[in-house]
N, CA, C and O of each residue as an XYZ file, in Angstrom:
360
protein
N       0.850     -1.186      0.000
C       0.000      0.000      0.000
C       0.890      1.241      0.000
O       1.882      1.344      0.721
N       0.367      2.411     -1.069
C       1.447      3.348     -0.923
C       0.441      4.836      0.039
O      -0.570      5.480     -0.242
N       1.235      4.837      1.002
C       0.493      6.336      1.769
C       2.116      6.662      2.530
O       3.227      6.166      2.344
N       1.578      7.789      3.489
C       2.895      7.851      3.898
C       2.039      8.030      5.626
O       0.899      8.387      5.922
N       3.108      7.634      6.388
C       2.673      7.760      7.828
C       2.961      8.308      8.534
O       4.089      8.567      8.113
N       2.844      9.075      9.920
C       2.779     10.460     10.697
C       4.333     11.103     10.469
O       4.594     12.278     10.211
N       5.219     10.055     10.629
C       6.647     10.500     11.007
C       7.584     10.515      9.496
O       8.756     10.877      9.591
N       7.009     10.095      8.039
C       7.293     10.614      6.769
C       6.276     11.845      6.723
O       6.905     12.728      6.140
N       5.497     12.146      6.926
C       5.117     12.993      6.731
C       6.027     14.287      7.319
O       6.522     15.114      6.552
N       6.207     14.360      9.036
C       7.049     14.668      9.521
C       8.513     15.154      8.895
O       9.073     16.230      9.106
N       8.794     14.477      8.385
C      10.340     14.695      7.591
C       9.828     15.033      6.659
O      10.809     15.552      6.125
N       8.642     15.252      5.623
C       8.527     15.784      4.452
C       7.925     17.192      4.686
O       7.668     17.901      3.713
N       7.675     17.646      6.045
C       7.967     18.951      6.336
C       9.002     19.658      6.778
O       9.265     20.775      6.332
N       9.581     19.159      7.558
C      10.977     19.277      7.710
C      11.890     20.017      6.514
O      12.474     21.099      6.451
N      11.675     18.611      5.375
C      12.574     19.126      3.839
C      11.822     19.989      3.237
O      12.292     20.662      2.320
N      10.813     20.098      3.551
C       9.931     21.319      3.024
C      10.447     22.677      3.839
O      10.675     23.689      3.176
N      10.594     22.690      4.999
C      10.938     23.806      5.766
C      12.611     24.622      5.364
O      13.030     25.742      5.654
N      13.409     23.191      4.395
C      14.875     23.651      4.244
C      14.415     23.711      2.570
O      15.516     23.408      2.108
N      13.775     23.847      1.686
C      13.543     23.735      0.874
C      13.089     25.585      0.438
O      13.279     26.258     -0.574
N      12.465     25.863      1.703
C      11.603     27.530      1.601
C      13.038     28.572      2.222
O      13.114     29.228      3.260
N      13.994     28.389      1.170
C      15.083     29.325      1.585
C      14.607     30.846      1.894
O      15.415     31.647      2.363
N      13.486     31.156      1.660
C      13.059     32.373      1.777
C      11.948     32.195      3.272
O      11.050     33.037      3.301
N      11.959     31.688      3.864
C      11.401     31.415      5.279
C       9.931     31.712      4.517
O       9.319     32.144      5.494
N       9.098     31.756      3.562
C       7.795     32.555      3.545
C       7.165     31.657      3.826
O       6.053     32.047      4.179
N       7.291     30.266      3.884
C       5.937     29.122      3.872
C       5.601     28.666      2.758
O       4.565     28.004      2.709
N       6.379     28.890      1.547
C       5.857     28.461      0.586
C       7.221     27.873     -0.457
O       8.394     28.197     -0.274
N       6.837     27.153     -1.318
C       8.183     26.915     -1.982
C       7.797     27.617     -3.685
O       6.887     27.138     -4.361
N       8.461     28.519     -4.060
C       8.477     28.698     -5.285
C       8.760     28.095     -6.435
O       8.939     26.891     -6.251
N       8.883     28.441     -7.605
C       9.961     27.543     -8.764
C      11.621     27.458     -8.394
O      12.480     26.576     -8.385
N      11.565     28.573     -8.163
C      13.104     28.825     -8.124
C      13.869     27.800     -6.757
O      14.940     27.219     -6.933
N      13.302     27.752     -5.797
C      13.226     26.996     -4.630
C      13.368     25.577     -4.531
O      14.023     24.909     -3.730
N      12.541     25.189     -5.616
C      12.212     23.641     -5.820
C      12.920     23.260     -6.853
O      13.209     22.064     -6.891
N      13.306     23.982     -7.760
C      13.946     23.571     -9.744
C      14.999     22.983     -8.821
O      14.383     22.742     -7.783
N      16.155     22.658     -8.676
C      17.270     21.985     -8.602
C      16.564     20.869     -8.272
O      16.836     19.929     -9.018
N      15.589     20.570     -7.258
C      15.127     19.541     -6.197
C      14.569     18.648     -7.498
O      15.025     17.538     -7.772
N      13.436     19.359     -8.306
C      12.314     18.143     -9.073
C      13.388     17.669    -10.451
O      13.343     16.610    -11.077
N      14.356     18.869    -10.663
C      15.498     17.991    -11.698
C      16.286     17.007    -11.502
O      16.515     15.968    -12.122
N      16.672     17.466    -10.558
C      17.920     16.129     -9.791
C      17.247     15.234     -9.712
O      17.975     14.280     -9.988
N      15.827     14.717     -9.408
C      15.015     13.821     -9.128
C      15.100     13.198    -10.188
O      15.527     12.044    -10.184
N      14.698     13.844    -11.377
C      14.343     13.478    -13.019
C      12.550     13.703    -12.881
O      11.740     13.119    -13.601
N      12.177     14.741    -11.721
C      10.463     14.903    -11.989
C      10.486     15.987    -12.973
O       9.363     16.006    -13.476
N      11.234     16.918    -13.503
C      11.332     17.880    -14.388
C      12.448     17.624    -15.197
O      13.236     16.829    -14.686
N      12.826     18.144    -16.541
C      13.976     18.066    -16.781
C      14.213     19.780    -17.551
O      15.274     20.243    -17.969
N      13.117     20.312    -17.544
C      13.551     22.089    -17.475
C      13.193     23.039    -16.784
O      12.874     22.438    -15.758
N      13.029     23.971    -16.608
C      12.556     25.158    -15.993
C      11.534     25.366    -15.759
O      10.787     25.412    -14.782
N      11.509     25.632    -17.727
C       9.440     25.101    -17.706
C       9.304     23.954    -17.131
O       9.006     24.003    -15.937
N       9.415     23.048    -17.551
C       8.840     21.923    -16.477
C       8.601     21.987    -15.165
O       7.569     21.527    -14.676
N       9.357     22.454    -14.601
C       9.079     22.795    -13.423
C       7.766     23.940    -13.032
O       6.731     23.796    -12.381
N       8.383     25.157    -13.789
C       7.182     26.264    -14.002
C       5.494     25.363    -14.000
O       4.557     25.815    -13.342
N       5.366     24.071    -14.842
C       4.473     23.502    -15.057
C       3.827     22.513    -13.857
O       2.666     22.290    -13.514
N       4.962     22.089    -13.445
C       4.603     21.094    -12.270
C       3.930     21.724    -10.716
O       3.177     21.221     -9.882
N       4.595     23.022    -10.818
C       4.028     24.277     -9.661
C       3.010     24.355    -10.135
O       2.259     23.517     -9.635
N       2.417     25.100    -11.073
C       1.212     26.167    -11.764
C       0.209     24.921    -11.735
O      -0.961     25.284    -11.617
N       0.385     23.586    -11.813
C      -0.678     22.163    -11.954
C      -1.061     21.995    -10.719
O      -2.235     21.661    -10.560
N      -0.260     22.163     -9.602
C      -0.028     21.719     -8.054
C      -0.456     23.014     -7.616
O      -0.837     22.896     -6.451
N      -0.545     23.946     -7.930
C      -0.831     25.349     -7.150
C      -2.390     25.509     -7.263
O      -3.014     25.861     -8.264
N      -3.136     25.008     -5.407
C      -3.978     25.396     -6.246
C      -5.051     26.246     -5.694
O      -6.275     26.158     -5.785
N      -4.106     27.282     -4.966
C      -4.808     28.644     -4.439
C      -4.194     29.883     -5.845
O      -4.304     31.107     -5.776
N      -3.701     29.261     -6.770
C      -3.204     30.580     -7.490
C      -1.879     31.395     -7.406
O      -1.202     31.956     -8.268
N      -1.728     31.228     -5.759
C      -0.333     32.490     -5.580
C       1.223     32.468     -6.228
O       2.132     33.281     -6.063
N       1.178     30.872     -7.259
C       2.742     30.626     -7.998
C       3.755     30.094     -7.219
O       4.938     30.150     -7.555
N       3.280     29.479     -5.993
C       3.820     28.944     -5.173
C       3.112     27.879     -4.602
O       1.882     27.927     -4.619
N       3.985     26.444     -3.845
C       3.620     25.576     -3.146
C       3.075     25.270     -1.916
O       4.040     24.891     -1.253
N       2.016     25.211     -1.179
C       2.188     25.320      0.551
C       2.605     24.133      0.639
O       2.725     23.371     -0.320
N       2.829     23.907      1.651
C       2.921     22.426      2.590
C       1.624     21.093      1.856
O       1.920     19.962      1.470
N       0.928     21.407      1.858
C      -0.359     20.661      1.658
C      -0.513     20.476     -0.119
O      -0.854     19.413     -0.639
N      -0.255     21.470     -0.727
C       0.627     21.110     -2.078
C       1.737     20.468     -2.697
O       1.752     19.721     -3.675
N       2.911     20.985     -1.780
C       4.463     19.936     -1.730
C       3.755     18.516     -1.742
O       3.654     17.666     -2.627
N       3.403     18.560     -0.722
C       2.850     17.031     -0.049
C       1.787     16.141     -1.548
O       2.173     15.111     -2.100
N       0.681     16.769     -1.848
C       0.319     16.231     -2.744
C       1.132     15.721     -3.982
O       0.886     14.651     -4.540
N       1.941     16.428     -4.291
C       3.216     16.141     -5.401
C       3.912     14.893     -4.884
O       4.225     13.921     -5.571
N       4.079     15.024     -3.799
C       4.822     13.301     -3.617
C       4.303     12.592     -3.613
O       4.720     11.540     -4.099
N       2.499     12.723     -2.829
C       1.821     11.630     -2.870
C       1.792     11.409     -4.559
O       2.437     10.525     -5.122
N       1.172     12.101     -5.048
C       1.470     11.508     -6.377
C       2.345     11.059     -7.184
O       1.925     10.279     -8.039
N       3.630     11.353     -7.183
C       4.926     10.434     -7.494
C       4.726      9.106     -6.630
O       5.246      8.059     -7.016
N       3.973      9.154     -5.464
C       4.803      7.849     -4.530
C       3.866      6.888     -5.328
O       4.347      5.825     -5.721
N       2.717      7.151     -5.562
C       1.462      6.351     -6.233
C       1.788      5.655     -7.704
O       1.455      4.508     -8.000
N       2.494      6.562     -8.557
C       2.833      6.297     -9.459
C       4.472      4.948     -9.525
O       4.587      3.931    -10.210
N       5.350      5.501     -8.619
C       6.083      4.781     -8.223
C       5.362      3.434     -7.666
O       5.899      2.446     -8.167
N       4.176      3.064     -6.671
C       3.845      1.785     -6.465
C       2.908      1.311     -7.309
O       2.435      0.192     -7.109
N       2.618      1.862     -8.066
C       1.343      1.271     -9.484
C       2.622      0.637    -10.343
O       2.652     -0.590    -10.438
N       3.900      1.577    -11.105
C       5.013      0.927    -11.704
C       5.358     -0.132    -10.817
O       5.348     -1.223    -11.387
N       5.721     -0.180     -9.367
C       6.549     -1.558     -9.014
C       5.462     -2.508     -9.092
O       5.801     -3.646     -9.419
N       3.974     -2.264     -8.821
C       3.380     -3.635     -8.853
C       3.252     -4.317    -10.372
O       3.308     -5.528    -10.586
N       3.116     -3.548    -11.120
C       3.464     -3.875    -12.531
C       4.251     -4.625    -12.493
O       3.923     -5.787    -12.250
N       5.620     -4.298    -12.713
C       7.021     -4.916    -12.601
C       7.067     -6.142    -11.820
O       7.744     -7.089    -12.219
N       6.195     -6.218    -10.407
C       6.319     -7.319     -9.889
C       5.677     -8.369    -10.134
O       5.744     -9.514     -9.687
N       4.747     -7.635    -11.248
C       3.684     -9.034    -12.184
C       4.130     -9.332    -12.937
O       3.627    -10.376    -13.351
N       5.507     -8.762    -13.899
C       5.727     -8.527    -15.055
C       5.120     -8.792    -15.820
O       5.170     -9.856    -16.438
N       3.621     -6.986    -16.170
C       2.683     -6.583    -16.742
C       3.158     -5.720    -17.375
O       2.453     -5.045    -18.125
């Protein structure tokens, strides 16, 4: 089952908290671009620009906490839909 539980969550505020170099509470593009490239969740700028503006979804061009968070849940989902695949080899 893919979710995450009190104390990942925990640390995914945490990296969220070192992530908002600008202390505002929010993570911008500029904030996050190194983070979703290095990953391979973006591989440009725009991309990134795109992955915020999809995930943003009070408008302000930035991430809250409760946005960050949805972005992983959705990578993590996608990541355990691919491994169960793989583990059927489907």
């Amino acid at each position: 089952m893919c979710y995450f539980d009190n104390d990942q969550v925990q640390k995914m505020r945490k990296y969220f908290h070192e992530l908002d170099t600008d202390k505002s509470g929010m993570i911008g593009p500029a904030e996050i671009e190194e983070t979703l490239i290095s990953l391979g969740l973006a591989k440009t700028v725009d991309d990134v620009a795109a992955i915020v503006e999809d995930l943003d979804q009070d408008g302000n061009g930035e991430l809250d906490f409760e946005e960050f968070l949805q972005m992983l849940k959705d990578t993590s989902r996608r990541n355990c839909k691919a491994n169960y695949l793989t583990d059927r080899n489907l």
